[in-house]
Amino acid sequence: MDWLGDHLWSLWLGAAALLAVAEMMSLDLVLIMLAVGALGGMVAALAGAPVLLQVLVAAAGSIGMLALVRPPVARRLHRGPELKLGHGKLVGRTGIVTAAISASETGRVRLDGDVWSATPYDESLVIAEGETVEVFEIRGATAVVHPVPQLDD
């Protein structure tokens, strides 16, 4: 029992290692926070603190990690890329005008292989056939487009 008292830090280290391995199975980010607390208990044991203080340090470290570190890390990990579905995925894409577009006359645009009816974003513009346009918005089955400026060589 004397050896255990002198090497209590190794029990804390073992507990931290087991918790870290168990975290790899669960991926909940809870057990790894408890492992960090166990490492705090190990540091207290290496400093020669009594067992009660080691337990308090481990508990405080674990609770602190669970309360302060886990929420933002979990939010960041669970947030994925924005998924655009349906017509919304066309916004920002470019297309080619197949029939002239003006405010008074709905034209046509080829977007991703499909032909869409289109109106200009700026109602004062007339967009000629063959011009490249960018989709600003989709209103029903009509694309609201604006010409893409062409750089002259």
PDB file of C-alpha atoms in Angstrom:
ATOM      1  CA  MET A   1       0.000   0.000   0.000  1.00  0.00           C
ATOM      2  CA  ASP A   2       2.964   2.277   0.524  1.00  0.00           C
ATOM      3  CA  TRP A   3       3.899   1.961  -3.155  1.00  0.00           C
ATOM      4  CA  LEU A   4       0.398   2.984  -4.192  1.00  0.00           C
ATOM      5  CA  GLY A   5       0.585   6.100  -2.035  1.00  0.00           C
ATOM      6  CA  ASP A   6       3.894   7.055  -3.618  1.00  0.00           C
ATOM      7  CA  HIS A   7       2.723   6.342  -7.151  1.00  0.00           C
ATOM      8  CA  LEU A   8      -0.856   7.604  -7.084  1.00  0.00           C
ATOM      9  CA  TRP A   9       0.011   9.789 -10.061  1.00  0.00           C
ATOM     10  CA  SER A  10       0.308   6.623 -12.178  1.00  0.00           C
ATOM     11  CA  LEU A  11      -3.305   5.703 -11.347  1.00  0.00           C
ATOM     12  CA  TRP A  12      -4.429   9.163 -12.483  1.00  0.00           C
ATOM     13  CA  LEU A  13      -2.407   8.768 -15.675  1.00  0.00           C
ATOM     14  CA  GLY A  14      -3.915   5.324 -16.290  1.00  0.00           C
ATOM     15  CA  ALA A  15      -7.416   6.685 -15.712  1.00  0.00           C
ATOM     16  CA  ALA A  16      -6.721   9.518 -18.160  1.00  0.00           C
ATOM     17  CA  ALA A  17      -5.447   7.054 -20.770  1.00  0.00           C
ATOM     18  CA  LEU A  18      -8.465   4.763 -20.358  1.00  0.00           C
ATOM     19  CA  LEU A  19     -10.857   7.687 -20.622  1.00  0.00           C
ATOM     20  CA  ALA A  20      -9.076   8.926 -23.751  1.00  0.00           C
ATOM     21  CA  VAL A  21      -9.320   5.498 -25.379  1.00  0.00           C
ATOM     22  CA  ALA A  22     -12.986   5.205 -24.409  1.00  0.00           C
ATOM     23  CA  GLU A  23     -13.559   8.656 -25.970  1.00  0.00           C
ATOM     24  CA  MET A  24     -12.336   7.285 -29.287  1.00  0.00           C
ATOM     25  CA  MET A  25     -15.221   4.826 -29.144  1.00  0.00           C
ATOM     26  CA  SER A  26     -17.939   7.277 -28.074  1.00  0.00           C
ATOM     27  CA  LEU A  27     -16.897  10.548 -29.800  1.00  0.00           C
ATOM     28  CA  ASP A  28     -19.136  12.542 -27.446  1.00  0.00           C
ATOM     29  CA  LEU A  29     -16.333  14.814 -26.201  1.00  0.00           C
ATOM     30  CA  VAL A  30     -17.291  14.017 -22.604  1.00  0.00           C
ATOM     31  CA  LEU A  31     -14.776  11.345 -21.683  1.00  0.00           C
ATOM     32  CA  ILE A  32     -11.869  13.345 -23.082  1.00  0.00           C
ATOM     33  CA  MET A  33     -12.860  16.226 -20.801  1.00  0.00           C
ATOM     34  CA  LEU A  34     -12.839  13.827 -17.852  1.00  0.00           C
ATOM     35  CA  ALA A  35      -9.409  12.611 -19.010  1.00  0.00           C
ATOM     36  CA  VAL A  36      -8.104  16.173 -18.832  1.00  0.00           C
ATOM     37  CA  GLY A  37      -9.449  16.393 -15.291  1.00  0.00           C
ATOM     38  CA  ALA A  38      -7.638  13.138 -14.448  1.00  0.00           C
ATOM     39  CA  LEU A  39      -4.442  14.696 -15.772  1.00  0.00           C
ATOM     40  CA  GLY A  40      -5.032  17.565 -13.359  1.00  0.00           C
ATOM     41  CA  GLY A  41      -5.328  15.010 -10.543  1.00  0.00           C
ATOM     42  CA  MET A  42      -2.050  13.474 -11.741  1.00  0.00           C
ATOM     43  CA  VAL A  43      -0.295  16.844 -11.569  1.00  0.00           C
ATOM     44  CA  ALA A  44      -1.638  17.370  -8.053  1.00  0.00           C
ATOM     45  CA  ALA A  45      -0.393  13.893  -7.070  1.00  0.00           C
ATOM     46  CA  LEU A  46       3.050  14.635  -8.488  1.00  0.00           C
ATOM     47  CA  ALA A  47       3.086  17.859  -6.463  1.00  0.00           C
ATOM     48  CA  GLY A  48       2.485  15.795  -3.322  1.00  0.00           C
ATOM     49  CA  ALA A  49      -1.059  16.975  -2.626  1.00  0.00           C
ATOM     50  CA  PRO A  50      -3.280  14.858  -0.373  1.00  0.00           C
ATOM     51  CA  VAL A  51      -5.748  12.485  -2.045  1.00  0.00           C
ATOM     52  CA  LEU A  52      -8.759  14.684  -1.264  1.00  0.00           C
ATOM     53  CA  LEU A  53      -7.115  17.663  -2.967  1.00  0.00           C
ATOM     54  CA  GLN A  54      -6.205  15.479  -5.967  1.00  0.00           C
ATOM     55  CA  VAL A  55      -9.838  14.438  -6.325  1.00  0.00           C
ATOM     56  CA  LEU A  56     -11.010  18.052  -5.999  1.00  0.00           C
ATOM     57  CA  VAL A  57      -8.506  19.202  -8.657  1.00  0.00           C
ATOM     58  CA  ALA A  58      -9.606  16.390 -10.993  1.00  0.00           C
ATOM     59  CA  ALA A  59     -13.279  17.206 -10.452  1.00  0.00           C
ATOM     60  CA  ALA A  60     -12.761  20.944 -10.928  1.00  0.00           C
ATOM     61  CA  GLY A  61     -10.739  20.353 -14.097  1.00  0.00           C
ATOM     62  CA  SER A  62     -13.367  18.003 -15.499  1.00  0.00           C
ATOM     63  CA  ILE A  63     -16.279  20.294 -14.687  1.00  0.00           C
ATOM     64  CA  GLY A  64     -14.407  23.289 -16.080  1.00  0.00           C
ATOM     65  CA  MET A  65     -13.635  21.459 -19.324  1.00  0.00           C
ATOM     66  CA  LEU A  66     -17.229  20.228 -19.660  1.00  0.00           C
ATOM     67  CA  ALA A  67     -18.670  23.685 -19.007  1.00  0.00           C
ATOM     68  CA  LEU A  68     -16.214  25.923 -20.844  1.00  0.00           C
ATOM     69  CA  VAL A  69     -14.464  23.928 -23.569  1.00  0.00           C
ATOM     70  CA  ARG A  70     -16.869  21.218 -24.731  1.00  0.00           C
ATOM     71  CA  PRO A  71     -19.813  23.404 -25.898  1.00  0.00           C
ATOM     72  CA  PRO A  72     -17.885  25.543 -28.412  1.00  0.00           C
ATOM     73  CA  VAL A  73     -15.818  22.571 -29.628  1.00  0.00           C
ATOM     74  CA  ALA A  74     -18.940  20.432 -30.112  1.00  0.00           C
ATOM     75  CA  ARG A  75     -20.703  23.271 -31.972  1.00  0.00           C
ATOM     76  CA  ARG A  76     -17.733  23.708 -34.263  1.00  0.00           C
ATOM     77  CA  LEU A  77     -17.405  19.997 -34.989  1.00  0.00           C
ATOM     78  CA  HIS A  78     -21.102  19.412 -35.605  1.00  0.00           C
ATOM     79  CA  ARG A  79     -21.506  22.360 -37.926  1.00  0.00           C
ATOM     80  CA  GLY A  80     -21.089  21.168 -41.474  1.00  0.00           C
ATOM     81  CA  PRO A  81     -21.012  22.947 -44.761  1.00  0.00           C
ATOM     82  CA  GLU A  82     -24.172  24.699 -45.808  1.00  0.00           C
ATOM     83  CA  LEU A  83     -26.238  22.372 -47.947  1.00  0.00           C
ATOM     84  CA  LYS A  84     -28.083  24.073 -50.771  1.00  0.00           C
ATOM     85  CA  LEU A  85     -31.020  22.170 -52.187  1.00  0.00           C
ATOM     86  CA  GLY A  86     -33.441  22.758 -55.012  1.00  0.00           C
ATOM     87  CA  HIS A  87     -33.454  26.047 -56.859  1.00  0.00           C
ATOM     88  CA  GLY A  88     -31.356  27.750 -54.193  1.00  0.00           C
ATOM     89  CA  LYS A  89     -28.256  25.984 -55.453  1.00  0.00           C
ATOM     90  CA  LEU A  90     -28.488  27.993 -58.708  1.00  0.00           C
ATOM     91  CA  VAL A  91     -27.990  31.330 -56.928  1.00  0.00           C
ATOM     92  CA  GLY A  92     -24.473  32.554 -57.678  1.00  0.00           C
ATOM     93  CA  ARG A  93     -24.053  30.330 -60.749  1.00  0.00           C
ATOM     94  CA  THR A  94     -23.429  31.688 -64.212  1.00  0.00           C
ATOM     95  CA  GLY A  95     -25.323  30.921 -67.388  1.00  0.00           C
ATOM     96  CA  ILE A  96     -25.643  31.940 -71.033  1.00  0.00           C
ATOM     97  CA  VAL A  97     -28.559  33.987 -72.349  1.00  0.00           C
ATOM     98  CA  THR A  98     -30.395  32.081 -75.107  1.00  0.00           C
ATOM     99  CA  ALA A  99     -33.142  34.692 -75.700  1.00  0.00           C
ATOM    100  CA  ALA A 100     -32.773  38.434 -75.018  1.00  0.00           C
ATOM    101  CA  ILE A 101     -33.833  39.579 -71.556  1.00  0.00           C
ATOM    102  CA  SER A 102     -35.433  42.913 -70.622  1.00  0.00           C
ATOM    103  CA  ALA A 103     -37.812  44.239 -68.003  1.00  0.00           C
ATOM    104  CA  SER A 104     -40.691  44.162 -70.477  1.00  0.00           C
ATOM    105  CA  GLU A 105     -39.876  40.774 -71.988  1.00  0.00           C
ATOM    106  CA  THR A 106     -38.925  37.615 -70.162  1.00  0.00           C
ATOM    107  CA  GLY A 107     -35.925  35.968 -71.781  1.00  0.00           C
ATOM    108  CA  ARG A 108     -34.245  32.589 -71.502  1.00  0.00           C
ATOM    109  CA  VAL A 109     -31.026  31.469 -69.807  1.00  0.00           C
ATOM    110  CA  ARG A 110     -29.194  28.123 -69.920  1.00  0.00           C
ATOM    111  CA  LEU A 111     -28.178  27.182 -66.346  1.00  0.00           C
ATOM    112  CA  ASP A 112     -26.478  23.878 -65.600  1.00  0.00           C
ATOM    113  CA  GLY A 113     -27.890  22.326 -68.766  1.00  0.00           C
ATOM    114  CA  ASP A 114     -31.475  23.510 -68.182  1.00  0.00           C
ATOM    115  CA  VAL A 115     -33.212  26.447 -69.831  1.00  0.00           C
ATOM    116  CA  TRP A 116     -34.859  28.882 -67.419  1.00  0.00           C
ATOM    117  CA  SER A 117     -37.025  31.909 -67.982  1.00  0.00           C
ATOM    118  CA  ALA A 118     -35.162  34.996 -66.807  1.00  0.00           C
ATOM    119  CA  THR A 119     -35.658  38.639 -65.943  1.00  0.00           C
ATOM    120  CA  PRO A 120     -32.954  41.248 -65.305  1.00  0.00           C
ATOM    121  CA  TYR A 121     -32.073  42.245 -61.748  1.00  0.00           C
ATOM    122  CA  ASP A 122     -31.650  45.831 -62.932  1.00  0.00           C
ATOM    123  CA  GLU A 123     -34.892  46.609 -64.793  1.00  0.00           C
ATOM    124  CA  SER A 124     -33.183  49.249 -66.937  1.00  0.00           C
ATOM    125  CA  LEU A 125     -30.899  46.677 -68.573  1.00  0.00           C
ATOM    126  CA  VAL A 126     -31.407  44.773 -71.781  1.00  0.00           C
ATOM    127  CA  ILE A 127     -29.279  41.639 -71.864  1.00  0.00           C
ATOM    128  CA  ALA A 128     -28.496  40.352 -75.341  1.00  0.00           C
ATOM    129  CA  GLU A 129     -28.419  36.735 -76.475  1.00  0.00           C
ATOM    130  CA  GLY A 130     -25.047  35.052 -75.899  1.00  0.00           C
ATOM    131  CA  GLU A 131     -24.063  37.157 -72.879  1.00  0.00           C
ATOM    132  CA  THR A 132     -22.910  35.518 -69.651  1.00  0.00           C
ATOM    133  CA  VAL A 133     -25.093  36.264 -66.635  1.00  0.00           C
ATOM    134  CA  GLU A 134     -25.010  35.493 -62.931  1.00  0.00           C
ATOM    135  CA  VAL A 135     -28.099  34.329 -61.064  1.00  0.00           C
ATOM    136  CA  PHE A 136     -28.947  36.673 -58.194  1.00  0.00           C
ATOM    137  CA  GLU A 137     -32.167  34.993 -57.102  1.00  0.00           C
ATOM    138  CA  ILE A 138     -34.856  32.529 -58.131  1.00  0.00           C
ATOM    139  CA  ARG A 139     -38.463  33.752 -58.061  1.00  0.00           C
ATOM    140  CA  GLY A 140     -40.766  30.834 -58.701  1.00  0.00           C
ATOM    141  CA  ALA A 141     -39.583  29.407 -62.036  1.00  0.00           C
ATOM    142  CA  THR A 142     -37.810  32.591 -63.137  1.00  0.00           C
ATOM    143  CA  ALA A 143     -34.150  33.367 -62.630  1.00  0.00           C
ATOM    144  CA  VAL A 144     -33.297  36.960 -61.750  1.00  0.00           C
ATOM    145  CA  VAL A 145     -29.967  37.599 -63.470  1.00  0.00           C
ATOM    146  CA  HIS A 146     -27.327  40.264 -63.967  1.00  0.00           C
ATOM    147  CA  PRO A 147     -24.685  40.370 -66.714  1.00  0.00           C
ATOM    148  CA  VAL A 148     -21.163  39.334 -65.777  1.00  0.00           C
ATOM    149  CA  PRO A 149     -18.662  42.017 -66.818  1.00  0.00           C
ATOM    150  CA  GLN A 150     -16.281  40.758 -69.520  1.00  0.00           C
ATOM    151  CA  LEU A 151     -12.637  41.789 -69.477  1.00  0.00           C
ATOM    152  CA  ASP A 152     -11.431  42.892 -72.892  1.00  0.00           C
ATOM    153  CA  ASP A 153      -7.977  41.635 -73.846  1.00  0.00           C
TER     154      ASP A 153
END
